[in-house]
Short mmCIF file of C-alpha atoms in Angstrom, two decimals:
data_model
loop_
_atom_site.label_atom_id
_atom_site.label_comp_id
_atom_site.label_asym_id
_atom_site.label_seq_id
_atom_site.Cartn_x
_atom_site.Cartn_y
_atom_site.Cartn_z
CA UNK A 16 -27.72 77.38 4.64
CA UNK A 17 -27.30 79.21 7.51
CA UNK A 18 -25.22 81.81 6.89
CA UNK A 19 -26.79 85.03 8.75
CA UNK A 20 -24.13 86.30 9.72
CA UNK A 21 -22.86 87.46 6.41
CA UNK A 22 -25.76 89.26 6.02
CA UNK A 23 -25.60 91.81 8.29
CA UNK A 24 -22.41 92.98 6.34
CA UNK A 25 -24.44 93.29 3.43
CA UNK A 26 -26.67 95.69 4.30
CA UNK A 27 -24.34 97.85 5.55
CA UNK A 28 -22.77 98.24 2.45
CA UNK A 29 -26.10 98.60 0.50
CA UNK A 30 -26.62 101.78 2.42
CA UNK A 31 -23.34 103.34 1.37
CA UNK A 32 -24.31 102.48 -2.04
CA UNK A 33 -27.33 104.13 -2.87
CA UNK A 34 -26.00 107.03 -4.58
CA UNK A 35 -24.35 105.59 -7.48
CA UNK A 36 -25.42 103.17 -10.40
CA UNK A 37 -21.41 102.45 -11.18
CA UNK A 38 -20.10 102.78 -7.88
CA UNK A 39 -16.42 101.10 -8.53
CA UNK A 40 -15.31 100.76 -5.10
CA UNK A 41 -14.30 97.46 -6.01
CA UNK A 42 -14.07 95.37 -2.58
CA UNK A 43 -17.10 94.04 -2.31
CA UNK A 44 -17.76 93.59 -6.23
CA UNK A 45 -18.60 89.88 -6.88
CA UNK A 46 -17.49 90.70 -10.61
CA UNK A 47 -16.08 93.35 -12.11
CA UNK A 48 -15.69 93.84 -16.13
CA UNK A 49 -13.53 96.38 -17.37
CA UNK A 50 -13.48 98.08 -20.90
CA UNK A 51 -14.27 94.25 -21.85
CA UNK A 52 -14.73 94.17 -25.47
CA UNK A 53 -14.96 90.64 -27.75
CA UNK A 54 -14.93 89.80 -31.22
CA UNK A 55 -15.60 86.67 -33.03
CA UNK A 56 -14.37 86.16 -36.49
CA UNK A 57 -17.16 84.93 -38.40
CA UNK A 58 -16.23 84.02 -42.21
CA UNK A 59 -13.41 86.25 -42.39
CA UNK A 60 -15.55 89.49 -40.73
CA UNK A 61 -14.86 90.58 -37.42
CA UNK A 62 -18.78 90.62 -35.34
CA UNK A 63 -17.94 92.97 -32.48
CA UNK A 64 -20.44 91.47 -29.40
CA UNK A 65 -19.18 94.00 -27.36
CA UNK A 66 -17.39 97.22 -27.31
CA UNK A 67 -16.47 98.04 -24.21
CA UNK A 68 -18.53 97.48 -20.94
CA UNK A 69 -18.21 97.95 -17.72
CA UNK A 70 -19.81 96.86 -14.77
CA UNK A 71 -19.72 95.96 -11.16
CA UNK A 72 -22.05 93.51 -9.76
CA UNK A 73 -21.76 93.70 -5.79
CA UNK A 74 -21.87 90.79 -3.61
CA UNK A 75 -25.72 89.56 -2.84
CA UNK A 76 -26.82 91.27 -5.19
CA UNK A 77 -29.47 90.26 -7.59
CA UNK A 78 -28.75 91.57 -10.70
CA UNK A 79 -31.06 91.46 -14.45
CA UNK A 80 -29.33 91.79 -17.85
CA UNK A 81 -31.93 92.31 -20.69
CA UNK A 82 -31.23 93.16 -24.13
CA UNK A 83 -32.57 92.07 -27.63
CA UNK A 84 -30.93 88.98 -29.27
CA UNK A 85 -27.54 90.18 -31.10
CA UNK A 86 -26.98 93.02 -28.33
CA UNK A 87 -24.37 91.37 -27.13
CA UNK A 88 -26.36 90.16 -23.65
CA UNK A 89 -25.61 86.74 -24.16
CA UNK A 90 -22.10 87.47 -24.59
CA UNK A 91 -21.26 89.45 -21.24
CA UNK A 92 -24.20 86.84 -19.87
CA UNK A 93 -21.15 84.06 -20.54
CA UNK A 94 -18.33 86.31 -19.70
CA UNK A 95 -19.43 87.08 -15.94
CA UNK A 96 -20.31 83.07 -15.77
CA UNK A 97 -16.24 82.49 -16.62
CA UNK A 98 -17.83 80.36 -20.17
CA UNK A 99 -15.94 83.24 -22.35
CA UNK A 100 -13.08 85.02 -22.43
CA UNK A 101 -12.47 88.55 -23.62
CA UNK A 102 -10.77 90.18 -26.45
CA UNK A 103 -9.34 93.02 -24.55
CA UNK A 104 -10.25 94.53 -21.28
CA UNK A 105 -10.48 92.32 -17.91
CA UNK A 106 -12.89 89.88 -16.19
CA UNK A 107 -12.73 89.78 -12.53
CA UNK A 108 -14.48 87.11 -11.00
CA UNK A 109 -14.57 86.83 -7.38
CA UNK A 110 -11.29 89.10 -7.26
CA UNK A 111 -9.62 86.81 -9.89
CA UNK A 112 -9.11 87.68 -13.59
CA UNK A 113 -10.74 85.03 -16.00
CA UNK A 114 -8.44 85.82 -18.63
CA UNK A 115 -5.13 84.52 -16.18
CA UNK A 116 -6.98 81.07 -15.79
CA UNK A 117 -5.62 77.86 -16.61
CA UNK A 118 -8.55 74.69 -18.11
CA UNK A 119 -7.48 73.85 -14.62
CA UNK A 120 -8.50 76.51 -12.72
CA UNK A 121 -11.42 77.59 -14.82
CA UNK A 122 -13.45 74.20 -14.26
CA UNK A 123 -12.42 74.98 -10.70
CA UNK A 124 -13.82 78.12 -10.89
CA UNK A 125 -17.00 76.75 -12.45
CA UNK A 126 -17.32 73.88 -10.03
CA UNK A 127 -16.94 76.02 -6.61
CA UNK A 128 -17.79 79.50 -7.63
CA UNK A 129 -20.40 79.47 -9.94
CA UNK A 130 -23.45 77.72 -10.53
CA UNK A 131 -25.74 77.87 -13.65
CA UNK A 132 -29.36 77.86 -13.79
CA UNK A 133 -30.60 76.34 -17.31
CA UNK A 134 -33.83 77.69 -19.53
CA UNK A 135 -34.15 73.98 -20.25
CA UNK A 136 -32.91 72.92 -16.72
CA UNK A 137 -30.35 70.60 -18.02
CA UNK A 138 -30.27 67.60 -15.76
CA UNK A 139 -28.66 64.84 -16.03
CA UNK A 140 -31.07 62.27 -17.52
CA UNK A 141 -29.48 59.04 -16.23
CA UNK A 142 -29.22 59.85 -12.78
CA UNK A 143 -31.90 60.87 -10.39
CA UNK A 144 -32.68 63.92 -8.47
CA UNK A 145 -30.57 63.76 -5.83
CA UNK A 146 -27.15 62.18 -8.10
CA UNK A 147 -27.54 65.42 -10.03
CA UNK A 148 -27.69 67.49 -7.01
CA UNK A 149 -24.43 65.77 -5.87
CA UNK A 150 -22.67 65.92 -8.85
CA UNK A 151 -20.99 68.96 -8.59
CA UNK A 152 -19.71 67.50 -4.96
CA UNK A 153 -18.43 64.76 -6.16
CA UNK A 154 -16.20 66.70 -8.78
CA UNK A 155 -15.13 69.19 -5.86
CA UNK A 156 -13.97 65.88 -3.90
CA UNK A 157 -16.42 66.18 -0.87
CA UNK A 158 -16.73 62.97 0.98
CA UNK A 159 -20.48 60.67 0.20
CA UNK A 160 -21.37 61.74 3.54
CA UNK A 161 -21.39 65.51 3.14
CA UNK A 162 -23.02 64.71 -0.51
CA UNK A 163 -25.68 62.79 1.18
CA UNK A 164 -26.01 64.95 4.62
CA UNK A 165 -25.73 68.93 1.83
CA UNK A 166 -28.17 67.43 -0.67
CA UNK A 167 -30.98 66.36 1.57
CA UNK A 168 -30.34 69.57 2.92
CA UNK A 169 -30.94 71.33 -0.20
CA UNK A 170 -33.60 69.27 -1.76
CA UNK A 171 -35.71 70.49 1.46
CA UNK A 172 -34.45 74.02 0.79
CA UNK A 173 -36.06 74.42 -2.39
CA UNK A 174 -39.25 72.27 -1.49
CA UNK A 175 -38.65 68.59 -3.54
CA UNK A 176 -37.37 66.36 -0.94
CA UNK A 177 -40.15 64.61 -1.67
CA UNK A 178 -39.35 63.68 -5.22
CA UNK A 179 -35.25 62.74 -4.10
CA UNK A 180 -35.30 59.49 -6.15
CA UNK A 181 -36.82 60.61 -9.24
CA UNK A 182 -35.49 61.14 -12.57
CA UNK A 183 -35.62 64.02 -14.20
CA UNK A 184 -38.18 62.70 -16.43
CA UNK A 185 -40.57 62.21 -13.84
CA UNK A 186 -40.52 65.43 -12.26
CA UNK A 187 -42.48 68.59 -13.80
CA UNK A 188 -40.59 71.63 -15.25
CA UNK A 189 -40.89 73.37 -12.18
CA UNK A 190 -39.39 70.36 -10.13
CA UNK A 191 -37.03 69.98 -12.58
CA UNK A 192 -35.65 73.71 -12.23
CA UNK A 193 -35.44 73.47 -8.67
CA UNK A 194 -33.14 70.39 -8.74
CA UNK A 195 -31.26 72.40 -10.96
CA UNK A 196 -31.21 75.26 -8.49
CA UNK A 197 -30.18 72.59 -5.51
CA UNK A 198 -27.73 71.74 -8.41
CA UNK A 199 -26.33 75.00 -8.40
CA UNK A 200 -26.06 75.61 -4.75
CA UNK A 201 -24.14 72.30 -4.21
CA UNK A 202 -20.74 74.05 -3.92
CA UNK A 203 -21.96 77.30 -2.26
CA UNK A 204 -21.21 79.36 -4.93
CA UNK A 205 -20.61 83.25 -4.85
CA UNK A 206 -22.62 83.14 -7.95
CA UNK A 207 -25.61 81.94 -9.28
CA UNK A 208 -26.23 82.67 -13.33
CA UNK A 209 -29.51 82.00 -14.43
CA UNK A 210 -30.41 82.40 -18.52
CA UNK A 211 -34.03 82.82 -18.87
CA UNK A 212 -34.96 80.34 -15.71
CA UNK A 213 -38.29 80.94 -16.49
CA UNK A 214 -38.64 80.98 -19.99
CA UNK A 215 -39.99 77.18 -20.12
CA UNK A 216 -42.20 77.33 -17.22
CA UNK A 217 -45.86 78.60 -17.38
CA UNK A 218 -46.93 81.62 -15.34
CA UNK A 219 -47.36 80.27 -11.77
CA UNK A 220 -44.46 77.35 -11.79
CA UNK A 221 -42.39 81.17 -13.29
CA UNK A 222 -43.43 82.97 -9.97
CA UNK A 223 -42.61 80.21 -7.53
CA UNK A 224 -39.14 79.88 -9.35
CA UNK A 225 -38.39 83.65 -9.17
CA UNK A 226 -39.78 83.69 -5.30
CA UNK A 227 -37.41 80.74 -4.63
CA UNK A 228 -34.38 82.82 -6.10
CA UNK A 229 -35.23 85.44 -4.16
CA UNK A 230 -35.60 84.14 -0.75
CA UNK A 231 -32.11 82.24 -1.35
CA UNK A 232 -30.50 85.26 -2.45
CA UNK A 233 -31.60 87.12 0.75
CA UNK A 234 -30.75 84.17 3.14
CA UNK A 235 -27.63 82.84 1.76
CA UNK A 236 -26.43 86.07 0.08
CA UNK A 237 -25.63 84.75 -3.34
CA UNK A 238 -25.19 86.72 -6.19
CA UNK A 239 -27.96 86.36 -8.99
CA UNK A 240 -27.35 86.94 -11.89
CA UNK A 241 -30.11 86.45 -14.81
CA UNK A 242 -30.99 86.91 -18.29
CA UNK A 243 -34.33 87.29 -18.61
CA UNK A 244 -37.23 88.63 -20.52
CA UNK A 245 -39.66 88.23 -17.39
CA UNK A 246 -41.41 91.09 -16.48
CA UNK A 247 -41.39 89.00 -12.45
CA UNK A 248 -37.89 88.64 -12.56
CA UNK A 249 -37.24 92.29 -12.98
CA UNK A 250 -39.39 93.19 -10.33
CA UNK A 251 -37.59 91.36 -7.93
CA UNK A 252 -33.64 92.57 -9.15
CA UNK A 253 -32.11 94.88 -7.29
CA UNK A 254 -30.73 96.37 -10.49
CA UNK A 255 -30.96 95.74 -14.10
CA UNK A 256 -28.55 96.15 -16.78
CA UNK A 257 -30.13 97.12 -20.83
CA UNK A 258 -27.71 96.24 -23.13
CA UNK A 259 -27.73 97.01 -26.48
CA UNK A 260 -24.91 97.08 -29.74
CA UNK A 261 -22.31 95.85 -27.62
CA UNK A 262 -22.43 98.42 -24.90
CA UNK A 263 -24.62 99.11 -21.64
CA UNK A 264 -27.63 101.21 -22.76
CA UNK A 265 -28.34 101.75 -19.20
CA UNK A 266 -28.30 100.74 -15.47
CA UNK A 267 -31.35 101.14 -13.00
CA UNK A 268 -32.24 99.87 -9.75
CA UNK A 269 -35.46 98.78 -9.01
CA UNK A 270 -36.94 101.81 -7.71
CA UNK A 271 -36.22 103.92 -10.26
CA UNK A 272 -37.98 101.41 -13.02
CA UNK A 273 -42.08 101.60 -13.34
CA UNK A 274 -43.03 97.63 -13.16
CA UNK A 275 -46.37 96.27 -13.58
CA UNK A 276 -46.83 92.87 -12.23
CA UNK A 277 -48.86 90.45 -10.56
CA UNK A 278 -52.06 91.11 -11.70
CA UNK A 279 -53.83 89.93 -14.81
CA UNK A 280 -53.88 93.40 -16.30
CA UNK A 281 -50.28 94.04 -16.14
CA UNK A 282 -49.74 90.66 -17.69
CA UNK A 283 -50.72 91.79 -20.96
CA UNK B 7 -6.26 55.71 -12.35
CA UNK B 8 -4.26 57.89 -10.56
CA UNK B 9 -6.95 60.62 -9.18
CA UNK B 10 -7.07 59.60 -6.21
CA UNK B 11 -10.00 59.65 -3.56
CA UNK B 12 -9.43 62.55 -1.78
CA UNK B 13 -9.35 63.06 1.67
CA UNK B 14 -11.83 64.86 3.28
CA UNK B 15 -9.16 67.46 4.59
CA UNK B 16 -6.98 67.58 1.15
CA UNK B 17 -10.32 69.61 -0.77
CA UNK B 18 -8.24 72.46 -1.69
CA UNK B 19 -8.25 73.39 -5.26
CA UNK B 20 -9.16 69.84 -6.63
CA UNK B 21 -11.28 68.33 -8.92
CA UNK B 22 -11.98 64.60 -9.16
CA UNK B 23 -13.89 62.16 -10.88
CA UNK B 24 -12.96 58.99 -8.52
CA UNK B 25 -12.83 56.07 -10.72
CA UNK B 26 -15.76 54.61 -8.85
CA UNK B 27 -18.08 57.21 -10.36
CA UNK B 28 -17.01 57.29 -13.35
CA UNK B 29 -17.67 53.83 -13.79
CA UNK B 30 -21.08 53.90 -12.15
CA UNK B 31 -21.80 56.93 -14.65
CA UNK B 32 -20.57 55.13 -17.97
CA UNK B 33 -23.06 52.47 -17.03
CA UNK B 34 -25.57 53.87 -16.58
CA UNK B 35 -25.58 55.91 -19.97
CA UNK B 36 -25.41 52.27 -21.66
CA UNK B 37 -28.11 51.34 -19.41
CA UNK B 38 -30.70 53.77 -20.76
CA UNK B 39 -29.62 54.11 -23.86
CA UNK B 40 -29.90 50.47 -24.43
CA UNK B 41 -30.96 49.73 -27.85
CA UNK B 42 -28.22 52.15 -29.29
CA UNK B 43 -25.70 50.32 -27.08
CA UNK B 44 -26.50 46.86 -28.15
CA UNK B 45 -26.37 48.24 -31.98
CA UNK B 46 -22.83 49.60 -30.80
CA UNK B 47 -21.71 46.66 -29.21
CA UNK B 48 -23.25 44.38 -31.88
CA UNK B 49 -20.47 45.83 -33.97
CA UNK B 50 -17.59 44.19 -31.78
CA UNK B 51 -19.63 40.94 -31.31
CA UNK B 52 -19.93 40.47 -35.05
CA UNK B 53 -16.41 41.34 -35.75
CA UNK B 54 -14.74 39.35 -32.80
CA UNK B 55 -17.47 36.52 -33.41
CA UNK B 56 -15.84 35.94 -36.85
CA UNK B 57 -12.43 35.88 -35.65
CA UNK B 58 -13.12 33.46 -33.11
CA UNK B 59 -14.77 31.41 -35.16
CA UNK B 60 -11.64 31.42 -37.34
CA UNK B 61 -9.51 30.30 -34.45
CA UNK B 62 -11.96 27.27 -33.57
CA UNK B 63 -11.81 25.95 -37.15
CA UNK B 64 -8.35 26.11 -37.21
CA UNK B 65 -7.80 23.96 -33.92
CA UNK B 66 -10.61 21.55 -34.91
CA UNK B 67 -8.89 21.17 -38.06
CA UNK B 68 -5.82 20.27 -36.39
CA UNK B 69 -7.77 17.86 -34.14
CA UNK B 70 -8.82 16.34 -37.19
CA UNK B 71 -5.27 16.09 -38.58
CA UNK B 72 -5.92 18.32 -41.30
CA UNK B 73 -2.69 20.31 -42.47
CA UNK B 74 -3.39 24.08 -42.50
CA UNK B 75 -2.08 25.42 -46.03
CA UNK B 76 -0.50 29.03 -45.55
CA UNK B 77 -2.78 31.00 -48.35
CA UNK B 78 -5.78 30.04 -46.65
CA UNK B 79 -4.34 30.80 -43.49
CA UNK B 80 -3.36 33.82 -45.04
CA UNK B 81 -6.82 34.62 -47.02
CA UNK B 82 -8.43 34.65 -43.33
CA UNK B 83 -6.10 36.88 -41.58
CA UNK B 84 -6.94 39.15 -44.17
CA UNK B 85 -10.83 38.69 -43.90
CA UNK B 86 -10.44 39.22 -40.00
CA UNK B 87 -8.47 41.93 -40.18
CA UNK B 88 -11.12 43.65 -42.79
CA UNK B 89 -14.17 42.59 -40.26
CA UNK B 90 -12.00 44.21 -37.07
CA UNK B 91 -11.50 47.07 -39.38
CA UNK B 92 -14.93 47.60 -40.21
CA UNK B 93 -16.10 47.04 -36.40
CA UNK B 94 -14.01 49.69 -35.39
CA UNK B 95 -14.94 52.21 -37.82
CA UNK B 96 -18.75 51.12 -36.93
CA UNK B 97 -18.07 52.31 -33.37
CA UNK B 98 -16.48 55.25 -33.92
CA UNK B 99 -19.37 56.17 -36.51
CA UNK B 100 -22.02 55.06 -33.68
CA UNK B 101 -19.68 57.02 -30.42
CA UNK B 102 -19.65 60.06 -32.64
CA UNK B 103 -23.66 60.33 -33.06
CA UNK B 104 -24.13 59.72 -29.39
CA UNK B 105 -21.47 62.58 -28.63
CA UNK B 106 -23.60 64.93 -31.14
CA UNK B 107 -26.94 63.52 -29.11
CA UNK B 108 -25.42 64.46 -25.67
CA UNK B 109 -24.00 67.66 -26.30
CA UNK B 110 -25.95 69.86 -23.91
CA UNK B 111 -25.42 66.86 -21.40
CA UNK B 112 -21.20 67.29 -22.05
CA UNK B 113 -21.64 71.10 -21.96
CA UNK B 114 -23.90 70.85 -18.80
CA UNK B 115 -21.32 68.84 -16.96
CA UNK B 116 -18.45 71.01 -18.01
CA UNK B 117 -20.37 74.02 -16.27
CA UNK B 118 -20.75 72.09 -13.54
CA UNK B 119 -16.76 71.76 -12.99
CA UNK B 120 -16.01 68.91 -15.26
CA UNK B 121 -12.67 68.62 -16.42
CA UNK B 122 -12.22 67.77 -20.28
CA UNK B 123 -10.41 64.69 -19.20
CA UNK B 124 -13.50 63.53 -16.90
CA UNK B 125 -15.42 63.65 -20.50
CA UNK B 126 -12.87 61.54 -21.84
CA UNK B 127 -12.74 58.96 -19.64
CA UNK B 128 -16.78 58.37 -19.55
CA UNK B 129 -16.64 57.95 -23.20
CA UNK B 130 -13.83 55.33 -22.78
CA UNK B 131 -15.29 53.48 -20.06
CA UNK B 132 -18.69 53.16 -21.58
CA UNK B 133 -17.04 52.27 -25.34
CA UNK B 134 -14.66 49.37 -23.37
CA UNK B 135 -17.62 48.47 -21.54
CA UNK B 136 -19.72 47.52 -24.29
CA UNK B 137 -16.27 46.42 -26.26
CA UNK B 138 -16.23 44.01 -23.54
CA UNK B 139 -19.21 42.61 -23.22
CA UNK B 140 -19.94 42.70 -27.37
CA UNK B 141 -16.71 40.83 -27.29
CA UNK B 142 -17.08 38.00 -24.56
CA UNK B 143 -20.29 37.24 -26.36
CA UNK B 144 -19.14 37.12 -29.92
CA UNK B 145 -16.21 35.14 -29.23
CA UNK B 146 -18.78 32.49 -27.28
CA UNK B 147 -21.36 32.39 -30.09
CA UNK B 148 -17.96 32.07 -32.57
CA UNK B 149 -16.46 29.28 -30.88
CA UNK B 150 -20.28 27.00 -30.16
CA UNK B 151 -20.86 27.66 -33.79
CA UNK B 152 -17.97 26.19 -34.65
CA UNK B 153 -17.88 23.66 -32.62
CA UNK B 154 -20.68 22.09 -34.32
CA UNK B 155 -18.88 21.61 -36.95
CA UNK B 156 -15.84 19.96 -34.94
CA UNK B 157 -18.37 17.78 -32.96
CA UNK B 158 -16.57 14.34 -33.54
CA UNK B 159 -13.26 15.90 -32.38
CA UNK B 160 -14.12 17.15 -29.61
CA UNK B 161 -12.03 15.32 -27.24
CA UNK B 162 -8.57 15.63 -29.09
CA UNK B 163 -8.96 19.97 -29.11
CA UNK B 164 -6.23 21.78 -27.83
CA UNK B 165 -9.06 23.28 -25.05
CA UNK B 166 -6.29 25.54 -23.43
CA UNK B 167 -4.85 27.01 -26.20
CA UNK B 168 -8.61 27.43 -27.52
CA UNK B 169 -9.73 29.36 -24.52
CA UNK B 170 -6.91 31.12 -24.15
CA UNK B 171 -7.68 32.46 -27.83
CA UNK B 172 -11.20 33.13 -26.98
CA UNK B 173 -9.19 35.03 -23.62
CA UNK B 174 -7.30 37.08 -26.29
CA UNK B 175 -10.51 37.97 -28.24
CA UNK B 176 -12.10 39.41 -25.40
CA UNK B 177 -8.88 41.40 -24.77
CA UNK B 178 -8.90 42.57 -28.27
CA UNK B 179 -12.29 43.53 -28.68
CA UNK B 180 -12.39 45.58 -25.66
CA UNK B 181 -9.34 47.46 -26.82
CA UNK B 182 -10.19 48.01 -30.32
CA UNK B 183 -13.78 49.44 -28.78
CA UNK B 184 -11.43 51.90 -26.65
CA UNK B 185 -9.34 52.79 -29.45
CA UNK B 186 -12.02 53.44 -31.86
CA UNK B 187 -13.73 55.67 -28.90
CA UNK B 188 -10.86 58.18 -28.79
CA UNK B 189 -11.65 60.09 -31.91
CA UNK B 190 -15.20 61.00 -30.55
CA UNK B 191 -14.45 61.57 -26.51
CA UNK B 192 -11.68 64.17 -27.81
CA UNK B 193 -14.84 65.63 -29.97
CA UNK B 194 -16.49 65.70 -27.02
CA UNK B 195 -14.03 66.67 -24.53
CA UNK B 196 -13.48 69.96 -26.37
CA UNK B 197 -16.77 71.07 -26.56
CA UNK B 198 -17.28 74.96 -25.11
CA UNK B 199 -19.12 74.30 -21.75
CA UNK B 200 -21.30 77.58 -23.54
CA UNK B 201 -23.01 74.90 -25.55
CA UNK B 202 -24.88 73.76 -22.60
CA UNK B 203 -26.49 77.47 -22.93
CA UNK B 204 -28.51 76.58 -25.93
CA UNK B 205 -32.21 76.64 -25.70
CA UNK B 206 -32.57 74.16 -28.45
CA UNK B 207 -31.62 70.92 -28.82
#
């Protein structure tokens, strides 16, 4: 994936954005929510998951959403990934509103624009490593030998060309994530949206995951977008996003949160 | 069917299961799940055996010369339209527990771009594949059986109007397997790709 290029542009625009949290300039926003609210009717109750959020997540930007279960997290977690739809208030996605979306042009959407990242890495357990990777190609129509020629490609760019044939139940947890990650590169997605991609991996296989993210995010310039409880992932977000009773509690960037990681100490 | 391979250039805004890999797909889920598929297709076999075995009787009884009264021809369409019956409500029973088992699997592939009527259509491969097979083999084990009963007659059977039942059989059995497979791949089809969110299983 090499895209360099795009990356220059980046960093340009990272400087002009240092003073603001919610800097709405809105050009080179990846996704932008406006005054989104939702509400599920459970048993004849509304549940309000949200009450009106808004957020811009810039392009390349690697971005952390925390937030207790019932904040509402997993809720705007689905709405920036185009699996929800709001009540009122818009979804952009990529400069396109969710909400105007057709089944059509949301599995689109979902198949060139966004790739998911799995706590429980959801592969494909009849086919092997590399069929899952080119999966998603083979629903955007690309030819077998792009499939073949893009997922060698990416099985070497996140370290398991080794294990191409295997199923899924051969490979560790850690393999198994990054075939899912390959997975979710296939289509080269603006955005990646990972829920808890660590939270079934021990604390090494967790760090070699997050570094992996990382290093993709800076070469290829995907968005990242996670839910996540990990004290590593934080540390390596450009910004993270507290949400709690259906609103943003608060937005930091890195630098401005105190992180302890890495060493045994901090772990506990 | 009519989603066509697409050309390379043509990759605009399109999303394709080619029939190729859909069919490669559906196999393989019968493949490894092979001891709930053969209890699946068992369901056809049995059903289609039985009807095929009525068919055989009846031409070796007309071999034999035997006249065929009308209530027991009627008293067996009725018994083989009771054992289809059953069949089919035996693999829609069995197609709805493996939806239920492969949810995350449905949702996971509806992330990854899946259309609802890619879901569809690997449910109603796999179901006519093992309709298929289930069938070809019960109406083979229907007819030997009861040809051993028929075994003096053998010679004077109507053999083309026997195999062209046993033809008809298969066709029906793979059908039936289809039809009874639409109730579940619609289940499954309209499944929230959010499902494949869900830590648990």
């Amino acid at each position: 994936m090499g895209s360099g290029g795009i990356q220059i542009i980046e960093n340009e625009n990272e400087v002009n954005d240092t003073t603001v949290d919610t800097d709405y300039s809105g050009h080179e926003s990846v996704v932008r929510v406006r005054g989104v609210k939702r509400t599920y009717e459970v048993g004849g109750t509304s549940v309000h998951a949200l009450r009106g959020v808004d957020i811009d997540i810039k392009r390349g930007e690697y971005i952390s959403i925390m937030g207790p279960s019932g904040s509402g997290k997993s809720t705007l977690f689905n709405m920036v990934g185009g699996l929800d739809k709001p009540t009122e208030g818009t979804v952009f996605i990529d400069e396109v509103d969710i909400a105007q979306l057709d089944a059509f042009e949301l599995a689109w959407m979902r198949c060139r624009k966004i790739g998911y990242i799995f706590q429980s890495y959801n592969l494909i357990p009849v086919m092997t490593a590399l069929e899952n990777i080119t999966l998603p190609m083979i629903f955007a129509g690309r030819d077998l030998d792009y499939q073949m020629e893009k997922g060698r490609k990416l099985m070497e760019a996140v370290g398991i060309a080794h294990r191409m044939h295997n199923k899924p139940s051969q490979l560790s947890g850690g393999q198994q994530q990054r075939v899912a990650i390959a997975r979710a590169l296939a289509n080269d997605p603006a955005i990646i949206l990972a829920d808890e991609p660590t939270g079934n991996l021990d604390q090494k296989t967790g760090m070699e995951i997050i570094e992996l993210l990382k290093r993709l995010n800076r070469e290829s310039g995907v968005t990242i977008i996670t839910a996540t409880h990990d004290d590593k992932m934080l540390d390596v977000s450009d910004r993270i996003v507290w949400i709690s009773d259906g609103k943003i509690a608060r937005i930091r960037k890195r630098s401005e949160v105190d992180i302890k990681v890495g060493t045994i100490e901090g772990e506990v | 069917m009519a989603s066509m391979s697409a050309g390379p250039a043509k990759i605009e805004r399109q999303i394709s299961l080619p029939p190729e890999q859909a069919f490669k797909i559906a196999l393989r889920n019968i493949t490894i799940r092979l001891g709930r598929a053969a209890i699946t297709g068992a369901g056809t076999m049995l059903g289609i055996a039985f009807l095929m075995s009525v068919f055989t009787s009846t031409a070796i009884q007309v071999a034999k010369g035997i006249e065929i009264l009308p209530e027991q021809q009627q008293k067996n369409t009725w018994l083989v339209v009771m054992s289809l019956l059953v069949s089919v409500v035996g693999i829609t029973n069995a197609m709805l527990m493996s939806v239920t088992e492969r949810y995350k699997e449905i949702g996971t592939l509806k992330c990854l771009g899946a259309l609802d009527n890619f879901v569809v259509k690997l449910f109603l491969i796999e179901s006519g594949l093992l309709g298929f097979f289930g069938s070809l083999i019960g109406s083979l084990i229907g007819m030997l059986f009861m040809l051993l009963t028929g075994l003096g007659v053998l010679g004077s059977i109507d053999w083309v109007g026997l195999l062209m039942r046993l033809g008809a059989c298969v066709i029906l059995g793979t059908i039936l397997s289809i039809l009874a497979a639409i109730p579940p791949a619609m289940r499954a089809a309209k499944m929230p790709p959010v499902e494949a969110m869900r830590a648990e299983i």
